Every structure is written in C-alpha cells, then in structure tokens.
C-alpha positions as a printed Julia matrix, in Angstrom:
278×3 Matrix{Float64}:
 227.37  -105.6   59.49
 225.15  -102.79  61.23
 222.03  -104.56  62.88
 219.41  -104.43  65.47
 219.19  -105.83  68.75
 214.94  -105.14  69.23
 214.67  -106.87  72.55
 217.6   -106.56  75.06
 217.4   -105.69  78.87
 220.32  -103.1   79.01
 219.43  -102.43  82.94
 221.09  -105.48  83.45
 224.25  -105.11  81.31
 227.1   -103.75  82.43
 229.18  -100.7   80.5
 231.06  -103.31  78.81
 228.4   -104.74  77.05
 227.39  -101.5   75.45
 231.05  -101.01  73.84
 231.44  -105.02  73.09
 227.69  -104.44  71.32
 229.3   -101.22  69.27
 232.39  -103.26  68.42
 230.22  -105.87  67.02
 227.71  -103.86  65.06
 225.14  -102.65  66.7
 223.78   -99.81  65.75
 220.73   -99.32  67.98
 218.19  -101.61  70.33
 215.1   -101.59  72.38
 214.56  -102.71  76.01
 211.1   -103.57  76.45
 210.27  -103.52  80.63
 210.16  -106.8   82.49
 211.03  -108.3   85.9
 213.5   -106.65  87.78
 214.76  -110.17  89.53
 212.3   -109.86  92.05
 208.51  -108.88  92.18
 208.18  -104.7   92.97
 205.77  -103.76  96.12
 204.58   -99.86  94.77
 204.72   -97.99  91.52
 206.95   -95.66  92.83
 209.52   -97.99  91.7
 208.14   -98.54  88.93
 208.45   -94.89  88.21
 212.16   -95.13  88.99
 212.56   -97.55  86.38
 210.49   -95.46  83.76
 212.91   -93.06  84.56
 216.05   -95.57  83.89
 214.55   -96.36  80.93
 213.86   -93.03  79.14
 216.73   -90.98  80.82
 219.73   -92.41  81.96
 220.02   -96.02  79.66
 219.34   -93.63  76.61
 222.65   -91.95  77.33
 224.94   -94.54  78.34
 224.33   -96.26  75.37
 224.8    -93.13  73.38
 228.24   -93.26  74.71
 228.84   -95.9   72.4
 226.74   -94.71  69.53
 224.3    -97.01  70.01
 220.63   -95.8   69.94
 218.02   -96.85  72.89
 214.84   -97.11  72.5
 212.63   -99.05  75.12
 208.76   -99.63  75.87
 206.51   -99.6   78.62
 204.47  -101.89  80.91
 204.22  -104.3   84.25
 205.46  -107.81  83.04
 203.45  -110.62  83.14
 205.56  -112.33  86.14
 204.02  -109.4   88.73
 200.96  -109.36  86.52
 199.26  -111.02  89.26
 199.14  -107.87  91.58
 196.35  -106.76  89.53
 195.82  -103.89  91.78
 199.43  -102.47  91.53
 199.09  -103.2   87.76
 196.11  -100.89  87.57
 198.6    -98.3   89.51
 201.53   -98.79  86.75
 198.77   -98.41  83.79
 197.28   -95.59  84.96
 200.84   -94.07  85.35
 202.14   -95.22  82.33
 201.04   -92.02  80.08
 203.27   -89.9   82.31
 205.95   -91.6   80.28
 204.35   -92.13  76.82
 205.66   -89.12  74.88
 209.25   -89.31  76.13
 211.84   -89.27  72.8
 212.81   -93.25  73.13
 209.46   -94.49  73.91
 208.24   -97.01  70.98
 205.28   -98.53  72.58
 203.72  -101.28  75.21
 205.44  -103.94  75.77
 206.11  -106.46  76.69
 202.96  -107.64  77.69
 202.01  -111.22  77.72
 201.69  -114.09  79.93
 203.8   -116.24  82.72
 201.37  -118.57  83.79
 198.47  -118.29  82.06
 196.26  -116.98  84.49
 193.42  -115.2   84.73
 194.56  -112.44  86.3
 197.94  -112.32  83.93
 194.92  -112.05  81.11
 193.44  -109.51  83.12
 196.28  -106.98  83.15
 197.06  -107.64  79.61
 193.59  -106.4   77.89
 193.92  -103.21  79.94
 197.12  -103.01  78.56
 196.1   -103.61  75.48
 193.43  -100.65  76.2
 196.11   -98.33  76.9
 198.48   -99.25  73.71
 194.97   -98.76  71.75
 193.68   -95.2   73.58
 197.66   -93.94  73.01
 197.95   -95.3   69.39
 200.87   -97.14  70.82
 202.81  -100.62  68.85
 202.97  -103.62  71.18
 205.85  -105.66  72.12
 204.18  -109.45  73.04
 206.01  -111.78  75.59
 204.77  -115.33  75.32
 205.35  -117.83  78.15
 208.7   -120.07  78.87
 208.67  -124.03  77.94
 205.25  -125.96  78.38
 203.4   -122.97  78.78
 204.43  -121.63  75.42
 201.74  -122.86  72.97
 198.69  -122.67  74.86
 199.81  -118.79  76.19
 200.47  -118.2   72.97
 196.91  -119.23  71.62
 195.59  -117.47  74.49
 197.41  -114.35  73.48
 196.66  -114.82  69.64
 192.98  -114.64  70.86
 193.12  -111.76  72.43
 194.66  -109.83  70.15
 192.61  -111.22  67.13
 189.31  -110.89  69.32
 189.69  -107.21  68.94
 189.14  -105.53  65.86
 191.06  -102.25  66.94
 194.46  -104.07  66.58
 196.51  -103.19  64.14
 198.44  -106.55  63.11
 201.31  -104.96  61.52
 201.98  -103.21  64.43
 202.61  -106.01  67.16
 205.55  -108.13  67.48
 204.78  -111.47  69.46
 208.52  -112.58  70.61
 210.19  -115.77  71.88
 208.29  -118.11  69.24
 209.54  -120.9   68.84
 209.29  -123.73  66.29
 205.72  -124.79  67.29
 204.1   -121.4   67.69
 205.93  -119.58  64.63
 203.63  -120.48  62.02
 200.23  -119.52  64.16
 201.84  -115.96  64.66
 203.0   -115.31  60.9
 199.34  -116.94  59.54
 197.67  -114.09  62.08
 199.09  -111.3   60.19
 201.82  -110.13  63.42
 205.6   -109.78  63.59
 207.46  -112.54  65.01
 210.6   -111.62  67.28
 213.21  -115.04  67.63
 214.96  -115.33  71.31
 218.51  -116.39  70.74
 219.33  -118.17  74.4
 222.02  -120.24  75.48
 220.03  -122.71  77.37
 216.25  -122.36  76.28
 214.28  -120.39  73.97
 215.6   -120.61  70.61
 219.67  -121.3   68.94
 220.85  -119.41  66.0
 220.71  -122.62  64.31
 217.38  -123.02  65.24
 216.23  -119.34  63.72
 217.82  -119.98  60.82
 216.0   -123.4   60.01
 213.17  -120.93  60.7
 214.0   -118.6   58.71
 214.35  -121.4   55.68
 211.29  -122.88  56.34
 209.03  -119.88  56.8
 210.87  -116.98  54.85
 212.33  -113.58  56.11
 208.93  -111.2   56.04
 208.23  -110.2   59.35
 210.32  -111.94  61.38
 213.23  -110.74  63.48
 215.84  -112.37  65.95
 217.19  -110.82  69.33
 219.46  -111.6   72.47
 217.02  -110.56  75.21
 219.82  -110.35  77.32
 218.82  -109.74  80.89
 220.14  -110.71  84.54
 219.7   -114.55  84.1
 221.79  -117.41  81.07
 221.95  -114.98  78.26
 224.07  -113.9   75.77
 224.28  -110.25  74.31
 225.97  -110.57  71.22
 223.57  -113.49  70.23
 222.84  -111.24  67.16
 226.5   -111.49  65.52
 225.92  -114.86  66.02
 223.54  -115.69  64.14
 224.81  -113.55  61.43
 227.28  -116.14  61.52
 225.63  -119.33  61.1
 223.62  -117.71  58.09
 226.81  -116.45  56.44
 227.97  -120.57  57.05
 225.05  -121.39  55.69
 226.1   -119.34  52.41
 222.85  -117.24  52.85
 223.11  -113.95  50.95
 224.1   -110.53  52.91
 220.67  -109.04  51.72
 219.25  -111.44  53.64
 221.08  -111.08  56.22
 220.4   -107.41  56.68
 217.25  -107.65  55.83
 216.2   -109.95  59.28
 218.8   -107.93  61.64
 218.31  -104.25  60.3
 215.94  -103.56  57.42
 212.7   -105.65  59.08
 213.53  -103.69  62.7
 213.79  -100.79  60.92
 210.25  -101.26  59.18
 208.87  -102.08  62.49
 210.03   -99.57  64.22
 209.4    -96.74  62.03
 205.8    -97.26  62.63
 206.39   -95.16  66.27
 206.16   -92.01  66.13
 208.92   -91.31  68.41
 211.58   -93.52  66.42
 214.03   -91.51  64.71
 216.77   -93.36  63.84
 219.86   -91.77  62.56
 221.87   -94.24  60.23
 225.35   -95.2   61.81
 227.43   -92.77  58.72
 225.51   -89.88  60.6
 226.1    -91.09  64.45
 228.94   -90.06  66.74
 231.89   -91.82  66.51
 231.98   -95.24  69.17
 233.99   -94.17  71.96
 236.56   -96.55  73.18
 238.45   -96.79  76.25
C-alpha cells in the first residue's frame, strides 16, 4: 500500500532507509526541522540546514521516488536562545518559497517555559504574515498534557488561525481528544520506547474515528523506527480493519493536509520515476 510518512527526520537516516522506505511503500514524507543532537551557537548553521532541507534531502530521496517535503523553524529544545531564535525567524523567509517547503513547523514546547512560549507566538507570527500551515510539537512524558494545553491556548487565543491548517503531533491517549474537540489535525508518533505503539494508534483510531488524524515514524538520530508506518498498516489489517481505512489515515488524510500548501505538488506514484535499486 502507497502511504505517507508526514513527520520523519531524513537528516538522520542513512541511504538505506530511503530505498527500505520505497520498498515498503512510501510514496512521499515531510521532515519538519528539530534538534540537530546538540544545541546550534549561530544561524549560519541554521542556514546550512535550510539548505539540507530544501536542496540536497529533496534529491536523495528522489533517488528512490520518494517525494520530500519539509518545514521550517528553531525547535523548541534551543527555543531558549530567544535571541538566536529571533535570528532564525527573521531568516526564515529566505527559505519560504523554496518548491518542498509546506510550512512552520515544528514549533512547540520542551519544557514549558516562558521563553519556549516566547519563540513560539513569533513563530506563529511568521506562519500567519507568510500564510504558512503549522506543524505542532508537543512535549515528551509528564510534560505532555499541560504543554499541550498551553499550546491549545495559544493557538485558540488567536483568531487568525486557521484550525484546519495545523497539525499538533505526538498526542497521545490523554491529549487526543482536547486536540480533535479544538478543530486541529492530530499527527500519532509511532516509537519503540515512548510516544505512542501501533497498537496504541489503532485503539485510537477505534475510539475517536479516522477524520483528521494521521500516524508517523518521526524517525530521527535517537530509539526510532522508520518503517513504523507499514507497521501499523499491519496491526489494522490484523485487526480486520478495511483497506479504505487504511488508506485513508496513511495517504488520503496526508494528502488533504498537505494540499492546503501551496508548494505541495504531489505526483501520484503511477506518474513517479521508477525506485532505483542497487
């Protein structure tokens, strides 16, 4: 089955992943910026990694016929440099009309600090002044519920955010409904050792229905898993869920989200290059 993977950190994959991906259906992904495994002293590298982003990833995963599409921001973990987050903002424009550019994202919180709150609203300014869609990280563990409250508020306190338009990932069982009743998307972390099991989305996905809601590997440099995806395709197909269903949660509701950018221009896998092999 072609799907989606809408939140994956490619950067931190190696060539193999990007043909194992192809092999197992992938058929395009986004790589929203985060942490680089260690905080960054000047947006000059920061500028670098715009440029990995938009220009080199976009090719190697072309190699495979996969399409890459990423977004755009300074994570919340080195959110608390506000002043070298004001730098990255202010730079961030440079980069907003490049061809794989969906949005901002992902913006959110670590701690829960002021300052992390800081940075976000000013980059919720820029998504807003750009017409950009926003990719949402919400916080690891203990932290999750009340940064995702905070988050919710901040995003609901202004009226210039369009809903439909924001995905709020790594929800979990406890912050799932508050996300859905808000009117946003809601993106489900598939991790080995914390965030959320395919079993786990799929209770979710019986309990609270399929609108809205996607699943993803976030694979990046730490436990994670890249095909999580083609997992849990499998534990719904054990579950004897329908393949509408199915596609609809790993390649029709990405699709729908996505579309919404003007710079997404997906090209159905029938139409792609052939997957090259080696």
């Amino acid at each position: 089955m072609d799907y989606f993977d809408p939140h994956i950190h490619m950067v931190s994959r190696i060539t193999d992943d990007y043909e194992t991906l192809a092999r197992m259906g992938c058929v395009a992904l986004s790589e929203p910026a985060f942490w680089a495994g260690f905080d960054r002293g000047t947006v000059h590298g920061f500028r670098d990694y715009f440029r990995q982003l938009t220009e080199v990833e976009p090719k190697r995963a072309a190699q495979y016929g996969i399409q890459h599409y990423c977004w755009l921001c300074i994570n919340a973990k080195e959110a608390e440099n506000v002043s070298l987050s004001r730098e990255v903002i202010a730079m961030i424009p440079e980069f907003i009309n490049k061809p794989n550019v969906l949005g901002i994202g992902e913006i959110g919180l670590n701690k829960n600090t002021r300052n992390e709150a800081i940075v976000f609203l000013e980059h919720m300014e820029l998504a807003i002044k750009y017409e950009q869609q926003i990719l949402i990280h919400t916080p690891h563990l203990e932290d999750k519920y009340q940064g995702t409250r905070m988050i919710l508020d901040m995003l609901t306190g202004d009226s210039r955010i369009e809903r439909n338009r924001v995905l709020v990932d790594h929800v979990e069982e406890h912050t799932i409904r508050h996300v859905l009743e808000e009117g946003f998307w809601a993106g489900m972390t598939l991790y080995p050792v914390s965030k959320c099991t395919p079993a786990r989305a799929v209770d979710m996905i019986e309990m609270y229905g399929s609108e809205r809601l996607m699943v993803n590997s976030a694979g990046d440099w730490g436990p994670s898993k890249p095909t999580a995806v083609p997992d849990f395709i499998m534990e719904m197909r054990r579950r004897k869920h329908p393949e509408s269903l199915i596609r609809k949660i790993v390649y029709e509701n990405p699709l729908q989200f996505f579309s919404q950018s003007q710079s997404f221009r997906f090209t159905p896998r029938d139409a792609s290059e052939t997957v090259a092999t080696r």
